[in-house]
Amino acid sequence: MITLHHLDQSRSFRILWLLEEIKQPYELKKYYRDPTTHLAPEALKTIHPLGKSPVIEWNGKVIIESGAIIELLIQKLAPQLAPDLNNSDYADYLQWIHFSESSAMVPYLLKIFNSIESQHGTKLVFLENYAQVEFDKVFSFLNDYLENKKYFVANRLTGADFMMGFALNSLIYKLNQAENYPHIKSYVDGLTMLASWRNAIEIENSLNLK
């Protein structure tokens, strides 16, 4: 049995969504952010010293990092969600899985952090300009790529969508960027119609009713 240590409003949603998609039995252990600091609770450190989520326990191992968890679960339990290793699409698959936490997430987080600092009166010089340039560059590239595309790879749902979908949904609906990136919005809205996404959202929302 897989145990998912799930923190509300976190990257752990990717794993929750994947487990719902592949209909894999799992145990969900719930954690809640501190209402003041918005940080993960100290209790998460009992499963892993970093105290971050997602974390899964599976076959006697504790595994962290959403990309690694998704790749492993798909390899072992849902190979239909990845191209064959010898298929030319496999390189694209790996590219987008890793793009999410590298090229995409850095400008996304900088945008959020800069906004918070600015609201508190911090004068930003280099970082504000750098973050905006990177933000525009990365998400314009993705918006162009997703024109007339329902999924990232091979015109079907793959692990790349579980990684990228979370980040791009946050871009559109947390940073309110729908008007600037219409193709990304269309892509995200397609994902939200999937039964597995809706199931994961329902579970996530239920956590906030504690």
PDB file of N, CA, C and O in Angstrom, residues 130-163:
ATOM      1  N   TYR A 130      14.563  41.065 -13.393  1.00  0.00           N
ATOM      2  CA  TYR A 130      14.975  39.722 -13.808  1.00  0.00           C
ATOM      3  C   TYR A 130      13.801  38.753 -13.774  1.00  0.00           C
ATOM      4  O   TYR A 130      13.570  37.999 -14.723  1.00  0.00           O
ATOM      5  N   ALA A 131      13.045  38.781 -12.686  1.00  0.00           N
ATOM      6  CA  ALA A 131      11.919  37.864 -12.534  1.00  0.00           C
ATOM      7  C   ALA A 131      10.876  38.097 -13.617  1.00  0.00           C
ATOM      8  O   ALA A 131      10.331  37.135 -14.187  1.00  0.00           O
ATOM      9  N   GLN A 132      10.579  39.347 -13.930  1.00  0.00           N
ATOM     10  CA  GLN A 132       9.555  39.642 -14.931  1.00  0.00           C
ATOM     11  C   GLN A 132      10.003  39.205 -16.328  1.00  0.00           C
ATOM     12  O   GLN A 132       9.212  38.654 -17.097  1.00  0.00           O
ATOM     13  N   VAL A 133      11.257  39.445 -16.648  1.00  0.00           N
ATOM     14  CA  VAL A 133      11.784  39.020 -17.954  1.00  0.00           C
ATOM     15  C   VAL A 133      11.701  37.505 -18.087  1.00  0.00           C
ATOM     16  O   VAL A 133      11.258  36.974 -19.124  1.00  0.00           O
ATOM     17  N   GLU A 134      12.127  36.784 -17.063  1.00  0.00           N
ATOM     18  CA  GLU A 134      12.080  35.319 -17.103  1.00  0.00           C
ATOM     19  C   GLU A 134      10.648  34.806 -17.146  1.00  0.00           C
ATOM     20  O   GLU A 134      10.328  33.850 -17.862  1.00  0.00           O
ATOM     21  N   PHE A 135       9.792  35.431 -16.377  1.00  0.00           N
ATOM     22  CA  PHE A 135       8.375  35.045 -16.336  1.00  0.00           C
ATOM     23  C   PHE A 135       7.753  35.171 -17.722  1.00  0.00           C
ATOM     24  O   PHE A 135       7.124  34.236 -18.224  1.00  0.00           O
ATOM     25  N   ASP A 136       7.945  36.323 -18.348  1.00  0.00           N
ATOM     26  CA  ASP A 136       7.365  36.546 -19.674  1.00  0.00           C
ATOM     27  C   ASP A 136       7.937  35.574 -20.697  1.00  0.00           C
ATOM     28  O   ASP A 136       7.208  35.037 -21.544  1.00  0.00           O
ATOM     29  N   LYS A 137       9.230  35.352 -20.615  1.00  0.00           N
ATOM     30  CA  LYS A 137       9.895  34.488 -21.591  1.00  0.00           C
ATOM     31  C   LYS A 137       9.404  33.042 -21.484  1.00  0.00           C
ATOM     32  O   LYS A 137       9.027  32.425 -22.483  1.00  0.00           O
ATOM     33  N   VAL A 138       9.397  32.523 -20.265  1.00  0.00           N
ATOM     34  CA  VAL A 138       9.033  31.117 -20.064  1.00  0.00           C
ATOM     35  C   VAL A 138       7.574  30.857 -20.400  1.00  0.00           C
ATOM     36  O   VAL A 138       7.243  29.916 -21.134  1.00  0.00           O
ATOM     37  N   PHE A 139       6.689  31.700 -19.903  1.00  0.00           N
ATOM     38  CA  PHE A 139       5.268  31.389 -20.086  1.00  0.00           C
ATOM     39  C   PHE A 139       4.753  31.788 -21.468  1.00  0.00           C
ATOM     40  O   PHE A 139       3.791  31.189 -21.954  1.00  0.00           O
ATOM     41  N   SER A 140       5.411  32.711 -22.120  1.00  0.00           N
ATOM     42  CA  SER A 140       5.071  32.974 -23.528  1.00  0.00           C
ATOM     43  C   SER A 140       5.482  31.788 -24.393  1.00  0.00           C
ATOM     44  O   SER A 140       4.756  31.400 -25.321  1.00  0.00           O
ATOM     45  N   PHE A 141       6.635  31.228 -24.103  1.00  0.00           N
ATOM     46  CA  PHE A 141       7.092  30.025 -24.801  1.00  0.00           C
ATOM     47  C   PHE A 141       6.101  28.880 -24.628  1.00  0.00           C
ATOM     48  O   PHE A 141       5.706  28.211 -25.597  1.00  0.00           O
ATOM     49  N   LEU A 142       5.646  28.670 -23.397  1.00  0.00           N
ATOM     50  CA  LEU A 142       4.691  27.599 -23.137  1.00  0.00           C
ATOM     51  C   LEU A 142       3.345  27.885 -23.793  1.00  0.00           C
ATOM     52  O   LEU A 142       2.694  26.968 -24.320  1.00  0.00           O
ATOM     53  N   ASN A 143       2.930  29.122 -23.759  1.00  0.00           N
ATOM     54  CA  ASN A 143       1.665  29.480 -24.388  1.00  0.00           C
ATOM     55  C   ASN A 143       1.697  29.190 -25.886  1.00  0.00           C
ATOM     56  O   ASN A 143       0.746  28.626 -26.449  1.00  0.00           O
ATOM     57  N   ASP A 144       2.802  29.532 -26.528  1.00  0.00           N
ATOM     58  CA  ASP A 144       2.938  29.240 -27.968  1.00  0.00           C
ATOM     59  C   ASP A 144       2.966  27.734 -28.218  1.00  0.00           C
ATOM     60  O   ASP A 144       2.338  27.242 -29.167  1.00  0.00           O
ATOM     61  N   TYR A 145       3.671  27.009 -27.365  1.00  0.00           N
ATOM     62  CA  TYR A 145       3.777  25.556 -27.546  1.00  0.00           C
ATOM     63  C   TYR A 145       2.416  24.873 -27.434  1.00  0.00           C
ATOM     64  O   TYR A 145       2.128  23.907 -28.155  1.00  0.00           O
ATOM     65  N   LEU A 146       1.583  25.365 -26.553  1.00  0.00           N
ATOM     66  CA  LEU A 146       0.305  24.699 -26.270  1.00  0.00           C
ATOM     67  C   LEU A 146      -0.829  25.104 -27.208  1.00  0.00           C
ATOM     68  O   LEU A 146      -1.952  24.604 -27.058  1.00  0.00           O
ATOM     69  N   GLU A 147      -0.556  25.950 -28.165  1.00  0.00           N
ATOM     70  CA  GLU A 147      -1.606  26.317 -29.116  1.00  0.00           C
ATOM     71  C   GLU A 147      -2.115  25.057 -29.828  1.00  0.00           C
ATOM     72  O   GLU A 147      -1.342  24.278 -30.387  1.00  0.00           O
ATOM     73  N   ASN A 148      -3.411  24.832 -29.745  1.00  0.00           N
ATOM     74  CA  ASN A 148      -4.074  23.675 -30.364  1.00  0.00           C
ATOM     75  C   ASN A 148      -3.610  22.337 -29.814  1.00  0.00           C
ATOM     76  O   ASN A 148      -3.746  21.303 -30.473  1.00  0.00           O
ATOM     77  N   LYS A 149      -3.059  22.337 -28.606  1.00  0.00           N
ATOM     78  CA  LYS A 149      -2.637  21.082 -27.976  1.00  0.00           C
ATOM     79  C   LYS A 149      -3.497  20.808 -26.743  1.00  0.00           C
ATOM     80  O   LYS A 149      -3.729  21.692 -25.924  1.00  0.00           O
ATOM     81  N   LYS A 150      -3.907  19.563 -26.619  1.00  0.00           N
ATOM     82  CA  LYS A 150      -4.669  19.149 -25.448  1.00  0.00           C
ATOM     83  C   LYS A 150      -3.744  18.636 -24.351  1.00  0.00           C
ATOM     84  O   LYS A 150      -4.038  18.769 -23.149  1.00  0.00           O
ATOM     85  N   TYR A 151      -2.624  18.027 -24.766  1.00  0.00           N
ATOM     86  CA  TYR A 151      -1.644  17.483 -23.823  1.00  0.00           C
ATOM     87  C   TYR A 151      -0.241  17.869 -24.282  1.00  0.00           C
ATOM     88  O   TYR A 151      -0.037  18.289 -25.419  1.00  0.00           O
ATOM     89  N   PHE A 152       0.730  17.668 -23.408  1.00  0.00           N
ATOM     90  CA  PHE A 152       2.093  18.078 -23.731  1.00  0.00           C
ATOM     91  C   PHE A 152       2.799  17.135 -24.695  1.00  0.00           C
ATOM     92  O   PHE A 152       3.603  17.572 -25.522  1.00  0.00           O
ATOM     93  N   VAL A 153       2.532  15.837 -24.594  1.00  0.00           N
ATOM     94  CA  VAL A 153       3.313  14.855 -25.343  1.00  0.00           C
ATOM     95  C   VAL A 153       2.389  13.864 -26.039  1.00  0.00           C
ATOM     96  O   VAL A 153       1.455  13.326 -25.418  1.00  0.00           O
ATOM     97  N   ALA A 154       2.658  13.639 -27.313  1.00  0.00           N
ATOM     98  CA  ALA A 154       2.032  12.546 -28.076  1.00  0.00           C
ATOM     99  C   ALA A 154       0.509  12.635 -28.109  1.00  0.00           C
ATOM    100  O   ALA A 154      -0.165  11.618 -28.297  1.00  0.00           O
ATOM    101  N   ASN A 155      -0.024  13.817 -27.872  1.00  0.00           N
ATOM    102  CA  ASN A 155      -1.477  14.032 -27.947  1.00  0.00           C
ATOM    103  C   ASN A 155      -2.251  13.121 -26.998  1.00  0.00           C
ATOM    104  O   ASN A 155      -3.381  12.700 -27.287  1.00  0.00           O
ATOM    105  N   ARG A 156      -1.658  12.814 -25.852  1.00  0.00           N
ATOM    106  CA  ARG A 156      -2.347  12.004 -24.848  1.00  0.00           C
ATOM    107  C   ARG A 156      -1.816  12.342 -23.462  1.00  0.00           C
ATOM    108  O   ARG A 156      -0.739  12.914 -23.317  1.00  0.00           O
ATOM    109  N   LEU A 157      -2.589  11.988 -22.464  1.00  0.00           N
ATOM    110  CA  LEU A 157      -2.208  12.251 -21.080  1.00  0.00           C
ATOM    111  C   LEU A 157      -0.969  11.443 -20.710  1.00  0.00           C
ATOM    112  O   LEU A 157      -0.932  10.224 -20.894  1.00  0.00           O
ATOM    113  N   THR A 158       0.044  12.140 -20.180  1.00  0.00           N
ATOM    114  CA  THR A 158       1.259  11.464 -19.714  1.00  0.00           C
ATOM    115  C   THR A 158       1.708  12.104 -18.398  1.00  0.00           C
ATOM    116  O   THR A 158       1.140  13.100 -17.939  1.00  0.00           O
ATOM    117  N   GLY A 159       2.767  11.556 -17.851  1.00  0.00           N
ATOM    118  CA  GLY A 159       3.333  12.117 -16.630  1.00  0.00           C
ATOM    119  C   GLY A 159       3.734  13.569 -16.772  1.00  0.00           C
ATOM    120  O   GLY A 159       3.748  14.317 -15.774  1.00  0.00           O
ATOM    121  N   ALA A 160       4.053  13.995 -17.996  1.00  0.00           N
ATOM    122  CA  ALA A 160       4.406  15.400 -18.217  1.00  0.00           C
ATOM    123  C   ALA A 160       3.254  16.315 -17.829  1.00  0.00           C
ATOM    124  O   ALA A 160       3.464  17.421 -17.300  1.00  0.00           O
ATOM    125  N   ASP A 161       2.026  15.880 -18.082  1.00  0.00           N
ATOM    126  CA  ASP A 161       0.863  16.703 -17.733  1.00  0.00           C
ATOM    127  C   ASP A 161       0.650  16.774 -16.230  1.00  0.00           C
ATOM    128  O   ASP A 161       0.214  17.810 -15.712  1.00  0.00           O
ATOM    129  N   PHE A 162       0.966  15.701 -15.521  1.00  0.00           N
ATOM    130  CA  PHE A 162       0.815  15.730 -14.065  1.00  0.00           C
ATOM    131  C   PHE A 162       1.798  16.723 -13.442  1.00  0.00           C
ATOM    132  O   PHE A 162       1.482  17.364 -12.440  1.00  0.00           O
ATOM    133  N   MET A 163       2.969  16.842 -14.040  1.00  0.00           N
ATOM    134  CA  MET A 163       3.942  17.822 -13.549  1.00  0.00           C
ATOM    135  C   MET A 163       3.591  19.238 -13.997  1.00  0.00           C
ATOM    136  O   MET A 163       3.500  20.154 -13.181  1.00  0.00           O
TER     137      MET A 163
END
